mmCIF file of C-alpha atoms in Angstrom:
data_model
loop_
_atom_site.group_PDB
_atom_site.id
_atom_site.type_symbol
_atom_site.label_atom_id
_atom_site.label_comp_id
_atom_site.label_asym_id
_atom_site.label_seq_id
_atom_site.Cartn_x
_atom_site.Cartn_y
_atom_site.Cartn_z
ATOM 1 C CA UNK A 254 3.474 -8.923 11.635
ATOM 2 C CA UNK A 255 0.368 -9.613 9.242
ATOM 3 C CA UNK A 256 -2.932 -7.701 9.509
ATOM 4 C CA UNK A 257 -5.602 -9.715 11.135
ATOM 5 C CA UNK A 258 -9.223 -9.801 10.907
ATOM 6 C CA UNK A 259 -10.846 -7.784 13.844
ATOM 7 C CA UNK A 260 -13.230 -10.710 14.992
ATOM 8 C CA UNK A 261 -11.423 -13.719 14.970
ATOM 9 C CA UNK A 262 -7.733 -12.623 14.626
ATOM 10 C CA UNK A 263 -7.185 -14.603 11.489
ATOM 11 C CA UNK A 264 -4.008 -13.414 9.285
ATOM 12 C CA UNK A 265 -5.627 -11.534 6.376
ATOM 13 C CA UNK A 266 -2.648 -9.592 4.584
ATOM 14 C CA UNK A 267 1.184 -9.197 4.954
ATOM 15 C CA UNK A 268 4.016 -7.304 2.988
ATOM 16 C CA UNK A 269 7.388 -6.019 3.855
ATOM 17 C CA UNK A 270 9.152 -3.008 2.317
ATOM 18 C CA UNK A 271 11.035 0.271 2.270
ATOM 19 C CA UNK A 272 10.111 3.809 1.867
ATOM 20 C CA UNK A 273 12.735 6.049 0.315
ATOM 21 C CA UNK A 274 12.245 9.695 0.705
ATOM 22 C CA UNK A 275 13.373 11.593 -2.267
ATOM 23 C CA UNK A 276 13.059 15.241 -2.958
ATOM 24 C CA UNK A 277 10.451 17.963 -2.087
ATOM 25 C CA UNK A 278 7.775 18.528 -4.587
ATOM 26 C CA UNK A 279 6.314 21.590 -2.885
ATOM 27 C CA UNK A 280 6.722 23.460 0.165
ATOM 28 C CA UNK A 281 4.304 20.672 1.839
ATOM 29 C CA UNK A 282 5.132 17.651 0.054
ATOM 30 C CA UNK A 283 8.266 15.079 -0.605
ATOM 31 C CA UNK A 284 8.450 12.771 -3.402
ATOM 32 C CA UNK A 285 8.764 8.887 -2.235
ATOM 33 C CA UNK A 286 9.289 5.415 -3.541
ATOM 34 C CA UNK A 287 7.973 2.427 -1.810
ATOM 35 C CA UNK A 288 9.295 -1.136 -2.622
ATOM 36 C CA UNK A 289 6.952 -3.886 -1.320
ATOM 37 C CA UNK A 290 7.672 -7.529 -1.539
ATOM 38 C CA UNK A 291 4.486 -9.844 -1.098
ATOM 39 C CA UNK A 292 4.591 -13.644 0.036
ATOM 40 C CA UNK A 293 2.788 -14.495 -2.938
ATOM 41 C CA UNK A 294 5.403 -13.871 -5.144
ATOM 42 C CA UNK A 295 4.871 -10.037 -6.376
ATOM 43 C CA UNK A 296 7.264 -7.148 -5.678
ATOM 44 C CA UNK A 297 5.806 -3.590 -6.352
ATOM 45 C CA UNK A 298 7.983 -0.192 -6.774
ATOM 46 C CA UNK A 299 5.312 2.585 -6.253
ATOM 47 C CA UNK A 300 5.757 6.385 -6.589
ATOM 48 C CA UNK A 301 4.095 8.872 -4.678
ATOM 49 C CA UNK A 302 4.223 11.955 -2.130
ATOM 50 C CA UNK A 303 3.878 12.355 1.583
ATOM 51 C CA UNK A 304 2.688 15.377 3.118
ATOM 52 C CA UNK A 305 2.060 16.492 6.918
ATOM 53 C CA UNK A 306 -0.786 14.090 7.412
ATOM 54 C CA UNK A 307 -1.320 12.042 4.186
ATOM 55 C CA UNK A 308 1.011 9.854 1.657
ATOM 56 C CA UNK A 309 -0.475 8.591 -1.571
ATOM 57 C CA UNK A 310 1.588 5.965 -3.634
ATOM 58 C CA UNK A 311 0.734 4.124 -6.500
ATOM 59 C CA UNK A 312 2.101 1.881 -9.594
ATOM 60 C CA UNK A 313 0.728 0.276 -12.766
ATOM 61 C CA UNK A 314 1.855 -3.281 -13.896
ATOM 62 C CA UNK A 315 4.706 -1.838 -15.189
ATOM 63 C CA UNK A 316 6.074 -1.284 -11.590
ATOM 64 C CA UNK A 317 5.165 -4.876 -10.658
ATOM 65 C CA UNK A 318 7.470 -8.025 -10.892
ATOM 66 C CA UNK A 319 5.878 -11.062 -10.666
ATOM 67 C CA UNK A 320 7.719 -14.508 -9.941
ATOM 68 C CA UNK A 321 6.996 -17.973 -10.923
ATOM 69 C CA UNK A 322 4.811 -18.762 -7.839
ATOM 70 C CA UNK A 323 2.443 -15.969 -8.923
ATOM 71 C CA UNK A 324 1.393 -17.432 -12.126
ATOM 72 C CA UNK A 325 -2.356 -18.290 -12.543
ATOM 73 C CA UNK A 326 -3.131 -15.575 -10.218
ATOM 74 C CA UNK A 327 -5.189 -12.383 -10.939
ATOM 75 C CA UNK A 328 -3.296 -9.732 -12.737
ATOM 76 C CA UNK A 329 -3.347 -6.621 -11.005
ATOM 77 C CA UNK A 330 -3.376 -3.595 -13.476
ATOM 78 C CA UNK A 331 -2.740 -0.901 -11.037
ATOM 79 C CA UNK A 332 -2.476 -0.396 -7.543
ATOM 80 C CA UNK A 333 -2.738 2.774 -5.073
ATOM 81 C CA UNK A 334 -2.350 3.196 -1.330
ATOM 82 C CA UNK A 335 -3.436 5.943 0.737
ATOM 83 C CA UNK A 336 -2.065 6.569 4.346
ATOM 84 C CA UNK A 337 -3.958 8.980 6.511
ATOM 85 C CA UNK A 338 -2.787 10.316 9.967
ATOM 86 C CA UNK A 339 -5.243 9.706 12.615
ATOM 87 C CA UNK A 340 -4.768 12.051 15.736
ATOM 88 C CA UNK A 341 -1.705 11.580 17.761
ATOM 89 C CA UNK A 342 -1.172 7.958 17.788
ATOM 90 C CA UNK A 343 -3.307 6.713 14.864
ATOM 91 C CA UNK A 344 -2.689 5.722 11.251
ATOM 92 C CA UNK A 345 -5.329 4.738 8.454
ATOM 93 C CA UNK A 346 -4.311 2.744 5.444
ATOM 94 C CA UNK A 347 -6.457 1.908 2.542
ATOM 95 C CA UNK A 348 -5.334 -0.129 -0.564
ATOM 96 C CA UNK A 349 -7.089 0.246 -3.902
ATOM 97 C CA UNK A 350 -6.565 -2.584 -6.661
ATOM 98 C CA UNK A 351 -7.647 -2.704 -10.559
ATOM 99 C CA UNK A 352 -7.757 -6.251 -11.534
ATOM 100 C CA UNK A 353 -7.131 -6.898 -15.320
ATOM 101 C CA UNK A 354 -10.685 -7.415 -17.080
ATOM 102 C CA UNK A 355 -12.671 -6.770 -13.546
ATOM 103 C CA UNK A 356 -12.805 -2.935 -13.565
ATOM 104 C CA UNK A 357 -11.741 0.219 -15.219
ATOM 105 C CA UNK A 358 -10.546 1.905 -11.944
ATOM 106 C CA UNK A 359 -8.843 0.626 -8.768
ATOM 107 C CA UNK A 360 -11.447 -0.261 -6.070
ATOM 108 C CA UNK A 361 -11.160 -0.675 -2.532
ATOM 109 C CA UNK A 362 -9.289 -3.896 -1.653
ATOM 110 C CA UNK A 363 -8.659 -3.436 2.041
ATOM 111 C CA UNK A 364 -8.651 -0.995 5.159
ATOM 112 C CA UNK A 365 -6.884 -0.979 7.997
ATOM 113 C CA UNK A 366 -6.737 1.484 11.315
ATOM 114 C CA UNK A 367 -3.696 1.097 13.153
ATOM 115 C CA UNK A 368 -3.026 2.667 16.622
ATOM 116 C CA UNK A 369 0.204 3.233 18.634
ATOM 117 C CA UNK A 370 0.388 0.897 21.675
ATOM 118 C CA UNK A 371 2.673 1.063 24.485
ATOM 119 C CA UNK A 372 5.048 -1.757 25.451
#
């Protein structure tokens, strides 16, 4: 399901992927790998850690594969994602991007607040 704009429900962002839990790094954290595919021809392989209430993952352009359909688009130099638990049924999600030639550090690209709903 793509993320949608809050006001008019226009699709804004979509990606699909897998989260692989690796080995514990400390008593509170576990190493993870996050593989994501985007509809605009980019695949990412991110690494990071997950704890009790937060997960942070990221990669540089070495962790990204670009297909022919992504040629001519902006070159992402680095990406960082932060997932934060919000209460019993909520999850916050922020994506930070560093674009080649535009910034020295990743800047906030999108933010999403999700809440569990009953069927």
